[in-house]
Coordinates of C-alpha atoms and ligand atoms in Angstrom, one line a residue:
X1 CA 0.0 0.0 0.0
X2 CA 3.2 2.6 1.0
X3 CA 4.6 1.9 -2.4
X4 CA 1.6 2.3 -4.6
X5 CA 0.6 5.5 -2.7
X6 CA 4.1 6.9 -2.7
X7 CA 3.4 6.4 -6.7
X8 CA 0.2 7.9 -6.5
X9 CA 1.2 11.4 -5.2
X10 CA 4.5 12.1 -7.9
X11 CA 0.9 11.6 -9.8
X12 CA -0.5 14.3 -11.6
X13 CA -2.8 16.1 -9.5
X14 CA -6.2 16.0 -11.4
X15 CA -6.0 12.3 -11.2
X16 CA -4.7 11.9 -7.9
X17 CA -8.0 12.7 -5.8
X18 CA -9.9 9.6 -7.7
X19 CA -7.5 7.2 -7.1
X20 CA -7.0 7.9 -3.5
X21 CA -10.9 7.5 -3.0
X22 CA -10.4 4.4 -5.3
X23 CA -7.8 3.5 -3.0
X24 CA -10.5 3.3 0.0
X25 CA -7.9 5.1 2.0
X26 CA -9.0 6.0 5.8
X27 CA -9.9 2.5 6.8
X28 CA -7.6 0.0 5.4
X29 CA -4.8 -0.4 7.3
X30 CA -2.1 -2.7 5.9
X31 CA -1.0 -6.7 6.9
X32 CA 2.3 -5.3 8.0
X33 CA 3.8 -5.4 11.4
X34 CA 2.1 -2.7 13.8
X35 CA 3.6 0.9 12.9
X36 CA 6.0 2.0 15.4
X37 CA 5.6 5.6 14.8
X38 CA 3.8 8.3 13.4
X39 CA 5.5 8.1 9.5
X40 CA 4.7 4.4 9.7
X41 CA 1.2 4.8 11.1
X42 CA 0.1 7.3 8.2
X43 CA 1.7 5.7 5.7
X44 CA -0.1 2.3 6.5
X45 CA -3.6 4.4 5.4
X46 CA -2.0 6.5 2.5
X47 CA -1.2 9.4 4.7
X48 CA 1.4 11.6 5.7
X49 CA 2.4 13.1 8.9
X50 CA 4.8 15.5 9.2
X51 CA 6.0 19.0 10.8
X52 CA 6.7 22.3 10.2
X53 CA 10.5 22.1 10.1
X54 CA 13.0 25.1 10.5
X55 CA 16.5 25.3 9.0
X56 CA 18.1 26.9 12.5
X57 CA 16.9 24.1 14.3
X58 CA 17.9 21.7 12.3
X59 CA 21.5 22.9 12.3
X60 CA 21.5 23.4 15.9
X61 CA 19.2 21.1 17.8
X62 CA 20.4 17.2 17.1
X63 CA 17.4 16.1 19.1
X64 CA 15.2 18.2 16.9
X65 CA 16.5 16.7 13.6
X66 CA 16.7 12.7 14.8
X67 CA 13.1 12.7 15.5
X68 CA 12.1 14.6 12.6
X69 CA 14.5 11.9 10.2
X70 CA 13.0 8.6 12.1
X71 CA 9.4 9.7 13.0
X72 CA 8.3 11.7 10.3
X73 CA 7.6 11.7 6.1
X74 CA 6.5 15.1 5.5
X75 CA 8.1 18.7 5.9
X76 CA 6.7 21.9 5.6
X77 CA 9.3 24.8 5.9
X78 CA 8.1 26.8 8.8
X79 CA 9.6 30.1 7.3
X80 CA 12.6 29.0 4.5
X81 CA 9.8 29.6 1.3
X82 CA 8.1 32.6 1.7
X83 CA 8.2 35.5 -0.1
X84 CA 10.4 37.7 2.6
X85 CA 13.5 35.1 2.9
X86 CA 13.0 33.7 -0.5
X87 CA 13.2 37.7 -2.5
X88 CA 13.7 40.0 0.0
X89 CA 14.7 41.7 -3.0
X90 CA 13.2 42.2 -6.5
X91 CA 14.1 39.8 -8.9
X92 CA 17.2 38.8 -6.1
X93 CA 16.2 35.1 -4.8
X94 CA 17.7 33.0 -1.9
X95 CA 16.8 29.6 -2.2
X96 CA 19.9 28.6 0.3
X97 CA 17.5 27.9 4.2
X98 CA 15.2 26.5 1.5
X99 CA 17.3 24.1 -0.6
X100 CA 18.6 23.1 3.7
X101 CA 15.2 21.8 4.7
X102 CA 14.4 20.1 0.6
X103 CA 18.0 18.2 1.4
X104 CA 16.9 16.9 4.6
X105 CA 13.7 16.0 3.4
X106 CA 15.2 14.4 0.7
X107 CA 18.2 12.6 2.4
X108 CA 15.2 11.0 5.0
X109 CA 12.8 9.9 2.4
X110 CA 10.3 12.6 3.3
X111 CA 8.0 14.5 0.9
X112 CA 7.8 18.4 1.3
X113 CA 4.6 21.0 1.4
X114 CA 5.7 24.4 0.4
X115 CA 5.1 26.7 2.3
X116 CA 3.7 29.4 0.9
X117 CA 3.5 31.5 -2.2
X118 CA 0.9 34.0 -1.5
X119 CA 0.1 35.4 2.2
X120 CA 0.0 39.2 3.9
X121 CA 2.4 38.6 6.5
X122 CA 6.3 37.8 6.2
X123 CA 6.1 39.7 2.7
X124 CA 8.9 42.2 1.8
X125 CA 8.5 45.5 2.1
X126 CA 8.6 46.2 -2.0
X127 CA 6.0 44.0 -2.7
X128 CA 3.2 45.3 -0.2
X129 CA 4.8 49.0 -1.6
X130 CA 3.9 48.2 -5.1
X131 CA 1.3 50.8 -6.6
X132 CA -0.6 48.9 -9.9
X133 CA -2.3 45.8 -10.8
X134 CA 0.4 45.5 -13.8
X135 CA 3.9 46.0 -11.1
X136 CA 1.9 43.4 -8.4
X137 CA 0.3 41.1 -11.4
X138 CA 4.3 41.1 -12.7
X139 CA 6.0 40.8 -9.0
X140 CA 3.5 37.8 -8.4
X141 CA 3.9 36.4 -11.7
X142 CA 7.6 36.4 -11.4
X143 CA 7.8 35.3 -7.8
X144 CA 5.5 31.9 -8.2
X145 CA 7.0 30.6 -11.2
X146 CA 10.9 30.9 -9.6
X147 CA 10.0 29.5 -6.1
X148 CA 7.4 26.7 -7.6
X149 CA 9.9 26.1 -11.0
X150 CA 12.9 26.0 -8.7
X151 CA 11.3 22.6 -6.5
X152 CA 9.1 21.4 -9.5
X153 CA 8.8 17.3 -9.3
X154 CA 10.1 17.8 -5.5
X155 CA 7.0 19.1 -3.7
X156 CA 3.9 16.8 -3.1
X157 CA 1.5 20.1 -2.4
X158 CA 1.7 24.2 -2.1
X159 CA -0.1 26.5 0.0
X160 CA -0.9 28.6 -2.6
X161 CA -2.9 31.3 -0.8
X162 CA -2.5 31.6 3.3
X163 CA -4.9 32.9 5.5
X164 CA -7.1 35.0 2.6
X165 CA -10.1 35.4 5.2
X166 CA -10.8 38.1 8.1
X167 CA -11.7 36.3 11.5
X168 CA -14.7 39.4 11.7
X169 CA -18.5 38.8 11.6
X170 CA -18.7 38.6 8.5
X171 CA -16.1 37.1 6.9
X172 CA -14.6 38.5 3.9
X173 CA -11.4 38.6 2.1
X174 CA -8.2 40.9 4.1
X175 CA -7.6 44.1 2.0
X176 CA -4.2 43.1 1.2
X177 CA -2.4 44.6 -1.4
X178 CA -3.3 41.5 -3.2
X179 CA -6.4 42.1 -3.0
X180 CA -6.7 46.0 -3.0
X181 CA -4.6 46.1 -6.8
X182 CA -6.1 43.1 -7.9
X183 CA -9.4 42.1 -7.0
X184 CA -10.7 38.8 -5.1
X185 CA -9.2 36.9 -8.8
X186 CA -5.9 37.2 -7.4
X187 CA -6.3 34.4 -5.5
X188 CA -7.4 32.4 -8.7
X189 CA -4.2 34.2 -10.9
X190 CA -2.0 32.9 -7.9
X191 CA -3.5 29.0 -8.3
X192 CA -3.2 29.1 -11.9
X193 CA 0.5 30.6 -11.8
X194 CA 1.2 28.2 -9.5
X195 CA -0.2 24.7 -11.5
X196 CA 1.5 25.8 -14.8
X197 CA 5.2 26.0 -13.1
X198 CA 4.2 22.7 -11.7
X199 CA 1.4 20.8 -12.8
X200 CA 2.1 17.6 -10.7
X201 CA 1.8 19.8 -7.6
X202 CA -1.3 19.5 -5.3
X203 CA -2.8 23.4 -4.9
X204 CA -3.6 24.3 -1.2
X205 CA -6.1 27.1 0.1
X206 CA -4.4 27.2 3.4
X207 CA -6.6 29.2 6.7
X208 CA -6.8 29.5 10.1
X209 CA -9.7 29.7 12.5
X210 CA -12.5 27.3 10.1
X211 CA -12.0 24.7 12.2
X212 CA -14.0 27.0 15.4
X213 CA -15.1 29.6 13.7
X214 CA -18.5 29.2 11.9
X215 CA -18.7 32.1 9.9
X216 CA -15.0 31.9 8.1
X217 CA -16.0 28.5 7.6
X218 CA -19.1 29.5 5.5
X219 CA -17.0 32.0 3.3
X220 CA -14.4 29.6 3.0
X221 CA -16.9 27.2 1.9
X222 CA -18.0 29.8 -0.7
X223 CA -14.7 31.1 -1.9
X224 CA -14.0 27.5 -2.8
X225 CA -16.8 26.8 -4.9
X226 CA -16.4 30.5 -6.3
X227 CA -13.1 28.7 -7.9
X228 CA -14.0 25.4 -8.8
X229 CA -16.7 27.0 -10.3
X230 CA -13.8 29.0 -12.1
X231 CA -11.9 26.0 -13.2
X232 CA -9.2 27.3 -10.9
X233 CA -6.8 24.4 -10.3
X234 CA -7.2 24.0 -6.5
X235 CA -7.1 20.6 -4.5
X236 CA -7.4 21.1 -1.2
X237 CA -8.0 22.9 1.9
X238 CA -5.4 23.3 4.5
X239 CA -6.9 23.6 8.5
X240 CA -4.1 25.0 10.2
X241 CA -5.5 23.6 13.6
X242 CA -3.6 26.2 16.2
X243 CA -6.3 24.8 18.8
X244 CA -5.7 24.5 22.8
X245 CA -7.1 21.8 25.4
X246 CA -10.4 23.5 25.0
X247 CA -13.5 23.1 22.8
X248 CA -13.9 24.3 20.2
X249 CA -13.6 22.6 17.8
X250 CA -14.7 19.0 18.9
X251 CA -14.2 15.9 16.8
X252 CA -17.4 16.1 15.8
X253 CA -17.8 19.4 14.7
X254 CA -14.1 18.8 12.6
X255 CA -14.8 16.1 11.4
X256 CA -18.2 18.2 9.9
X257 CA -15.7 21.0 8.4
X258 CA -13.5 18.7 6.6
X259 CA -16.3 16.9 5.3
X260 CA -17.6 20.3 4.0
X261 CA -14.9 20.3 1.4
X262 CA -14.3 16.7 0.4
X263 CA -18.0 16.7 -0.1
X264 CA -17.2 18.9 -2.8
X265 CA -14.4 16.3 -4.1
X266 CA -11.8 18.5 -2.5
X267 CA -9.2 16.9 -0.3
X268 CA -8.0 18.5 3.1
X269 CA -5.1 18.0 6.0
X270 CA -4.3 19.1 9.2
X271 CA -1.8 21.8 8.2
X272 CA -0.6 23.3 11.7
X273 CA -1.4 21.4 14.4
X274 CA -0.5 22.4 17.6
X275 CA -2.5 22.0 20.8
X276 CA -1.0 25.0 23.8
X277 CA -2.1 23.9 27.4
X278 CA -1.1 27.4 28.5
X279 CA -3.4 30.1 30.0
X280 CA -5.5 27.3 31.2
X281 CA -5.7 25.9 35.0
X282 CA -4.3 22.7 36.6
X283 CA -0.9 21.4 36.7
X284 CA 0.9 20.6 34.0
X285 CA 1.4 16.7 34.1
X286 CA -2.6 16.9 34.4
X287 CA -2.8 19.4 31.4
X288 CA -0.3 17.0 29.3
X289 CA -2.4 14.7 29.9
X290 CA -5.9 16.2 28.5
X291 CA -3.7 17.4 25.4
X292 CA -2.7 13.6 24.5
X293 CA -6.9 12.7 24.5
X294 CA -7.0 16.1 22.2
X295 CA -4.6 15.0 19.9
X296 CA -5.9 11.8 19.9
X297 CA -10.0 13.2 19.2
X298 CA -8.4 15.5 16.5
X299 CA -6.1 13.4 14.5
X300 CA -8.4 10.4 14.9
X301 CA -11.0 12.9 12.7
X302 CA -8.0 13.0 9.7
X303 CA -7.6 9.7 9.7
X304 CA -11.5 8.7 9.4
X305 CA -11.8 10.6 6.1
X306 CA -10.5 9.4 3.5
X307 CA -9.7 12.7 1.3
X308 CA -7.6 13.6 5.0
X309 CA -4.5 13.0 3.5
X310 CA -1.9 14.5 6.1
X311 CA -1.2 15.3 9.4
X312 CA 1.5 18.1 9.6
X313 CA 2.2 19.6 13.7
X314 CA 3.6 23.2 13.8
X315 CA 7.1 22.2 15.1
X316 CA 8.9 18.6 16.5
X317 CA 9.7 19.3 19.9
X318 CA 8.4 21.8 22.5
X319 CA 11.9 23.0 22.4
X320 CA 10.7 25.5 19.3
X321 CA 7.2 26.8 19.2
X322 CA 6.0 29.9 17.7
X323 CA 3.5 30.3 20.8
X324 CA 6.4 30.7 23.4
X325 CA 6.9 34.3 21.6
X326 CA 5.5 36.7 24.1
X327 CA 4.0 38.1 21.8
X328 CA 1.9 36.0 20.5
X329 CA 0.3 35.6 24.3
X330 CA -2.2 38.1 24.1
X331 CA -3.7 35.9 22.0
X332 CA -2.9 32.4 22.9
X333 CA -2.9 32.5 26.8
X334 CA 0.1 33.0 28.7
X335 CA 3.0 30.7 28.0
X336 CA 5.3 28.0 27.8
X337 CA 2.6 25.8 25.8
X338 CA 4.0 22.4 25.4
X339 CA 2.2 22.8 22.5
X340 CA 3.9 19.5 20.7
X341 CA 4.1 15.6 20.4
X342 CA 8.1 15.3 22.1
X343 CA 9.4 17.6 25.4
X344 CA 12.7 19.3 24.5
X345 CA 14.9 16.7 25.4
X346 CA 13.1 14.5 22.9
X347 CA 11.1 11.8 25.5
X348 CA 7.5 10.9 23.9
X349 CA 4.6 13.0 25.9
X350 CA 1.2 11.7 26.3
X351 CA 0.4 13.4 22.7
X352 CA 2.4 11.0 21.1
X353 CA 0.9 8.2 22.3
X354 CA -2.7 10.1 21.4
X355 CA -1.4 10.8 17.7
X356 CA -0.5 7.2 17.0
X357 CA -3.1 5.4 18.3
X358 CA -5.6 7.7 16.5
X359 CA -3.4 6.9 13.7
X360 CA -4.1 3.3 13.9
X361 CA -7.7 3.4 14.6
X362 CA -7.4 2.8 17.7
Ligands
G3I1 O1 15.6 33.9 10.4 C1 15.5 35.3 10.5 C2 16.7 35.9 11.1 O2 17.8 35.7 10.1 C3 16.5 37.4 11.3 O3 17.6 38.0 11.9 C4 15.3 37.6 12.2 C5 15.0 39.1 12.5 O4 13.8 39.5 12.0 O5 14.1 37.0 11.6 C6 14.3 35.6 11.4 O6 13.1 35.2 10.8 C7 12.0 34.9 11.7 C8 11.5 33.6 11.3 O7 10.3 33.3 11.9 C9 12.6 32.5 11.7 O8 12.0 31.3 11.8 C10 11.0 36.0 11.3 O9 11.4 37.3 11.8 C11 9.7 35.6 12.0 O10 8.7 36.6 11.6 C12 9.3 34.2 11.6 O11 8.0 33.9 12.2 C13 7.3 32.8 11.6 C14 5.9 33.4 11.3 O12 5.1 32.4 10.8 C15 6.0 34.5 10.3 O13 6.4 34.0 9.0 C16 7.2 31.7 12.6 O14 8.4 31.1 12.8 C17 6.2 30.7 12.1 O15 6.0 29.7 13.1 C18 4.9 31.3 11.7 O16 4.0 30.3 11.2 C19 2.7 30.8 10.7 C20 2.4 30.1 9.4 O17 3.4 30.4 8.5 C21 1.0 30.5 8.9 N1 0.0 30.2 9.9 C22 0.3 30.8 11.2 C23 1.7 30.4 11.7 C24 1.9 31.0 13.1 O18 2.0 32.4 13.0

């Protein structure tokens, strides 16, 4: 089953999502010996999982690196491919942090999600300058077929657009300078830019939020079938998942959201999975505790759905998480989160055990 799937995703994309239904993937889990870890787990069902992966850490933290080579088979560059480090400067690209975390994948058998072409944050001052439709339409234009051509026949999917949606009542698409010198088509220019550079590539619509929020959900919902409707060359729909101990979402009301899209032949994943236990009472062996029954309610949705095809956590070890930034605790409670699967010497937390038994239906 490993193999044939493996074949399956260097597959060109428009036939992919039959033959993964075909496959029956979700509830078949292979003859082998029982999966020892995460990689193996997924991979028994067609799946990936995986982690957002930073080139610093992988240079500096050993523990870091081992667990992502051994337990893992897919790596999405937590910063290395956007548009600030990748042309900071017009025209000027640096593929170097990049090509460091497509090596690793590479020398570990992983596959790679880029990471991501179009988004309002991390963008370089010159572009979110730009004045026209014809300088942005050029910039954008330029930018997707260098950084997609460059890893063409190396990247299993894209997030194409991040995070197009407001988190207000209603929903409606950010007034970024995408948006504001291009109109709500840029997102469909930004798909179709992307699946001519390369056309093997599975398209992402990446967001935050649908998995609790009601009303993005609904205008994500509709955005999506504004571009299918479109012919735009989307796949999927990334839930980046940045959830704590507490409701919402439940399982049930995931596993309703994800269904929301494949329904409409879409598939989806778990794109930034991270469950923080801080901000919220008890002590923390207790805390670690109710986060390895969250993981395991929330990854068990993935892997009951067939079109769920990976699992990616935001980060390997709670050595490195973006939610022990101060300043992100306004938002996400105060801090440290433990917001991971390993502590930060590397020993397995009860979230590890959660992820892989969801992983084998169990
Ligand atoms: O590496 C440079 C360093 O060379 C430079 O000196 C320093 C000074 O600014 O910046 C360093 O880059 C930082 C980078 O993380 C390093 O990993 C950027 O400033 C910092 O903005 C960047 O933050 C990332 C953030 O996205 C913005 O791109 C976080 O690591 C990353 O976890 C976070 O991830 C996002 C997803 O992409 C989208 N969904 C939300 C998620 C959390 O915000």
């Amino acid at each position: 089953m490993h193999l044939v799937i493996r074949k399956a995703f260097r597959r060109s994309a428009s036939t992919l999502v039959p033959f993964l239904v075909a496959t029956g993937l979700g509830g078949c889990v292979d003859t082998a010996p029982t999966p020892k870890t995460p990689r193996e787990a997924a991979e028994a069902t067609g799946r990936m999982f995986g982690a957002a992966l930073n080139s610093a850490y992988l240079e500096s933290d050993a523990v870091y690196a081992q667990l992502a080579a051994t337990e893992l088979d897919y790596v999405t560059p937590e910063w290395e491919m956007k548009w600030e480090p990748t042309e900071t400067s017009p025209g000027v690209f640096n593929f170097g942090p990049a090509d460091a975390v497509v090596g690793f994948a590479a020398q570990h058998e992983m596959r790679v999600k880029g990471h991501t072409l179009v988004w309002h944050y991390s963008l370089p001052t010159w572009v979110a300058q730009l004045a026209t439709a014809a300088e942005l339409r050029a910039a954008m234009t330029s930018h997707i077929q260098n950084v997609v051509g460059r890893y063409a026949g190396r990247i299993t999917a894209w997030d194409v657009v991040n995070e197009p949606l407001t988190d207000t009542t209603p929903s409606t698409l950010r007034d970024t300078v995408f948006h504001k010198l291009l109109g709500d088509t840029y997102i469909d220019e930004a798909f179709q830019l992307a699946h001519n550079a390369d056309p093997n590539a599975l398209l992402f619509l990446n967001e935050a939020n649908i998995e609790a929020n009601a009303e993005k959900l609904e205008a994500t919902v509709a955005l999506v079938q504004r571009l299918l409707a479109a012919n735009v060359p989307i796949h999927g729909v990334g839930f980046e998942m940045h959830v704590s101990t507490e409701v919402p979402p439940t399982g049930a009301s995931l596993a309703t959201a994800l269904k929301r899209f494949t329904d409409l032949g879409l598939l989806v994943n778990l794109s930034e999975l991270d469950v923080r236990v801080g901000g919220v009472d008890g002590d923390l062996p207790t805390k670690l505790k109710v986060q390895g029954r969250r993981y395991h309610e929330l990854v068990a949705v993935c892997a009951q759905n067939p079109m769920c095809i990976s699992i990616t956590t935001w980060g390997v070890t709670d050595a490195h998480s973006w939610l022990d930034d101060p300043s992100m605790w306004s938002w996400a409670g105060q801090g440290p989160h433990y917001p991971l699967l390993w502590n930060a010497d590397g020993t397995k937390k009860p979230a590890y055990d959660g992820t892989l038994q969801a992983l084998l239906g169990q």
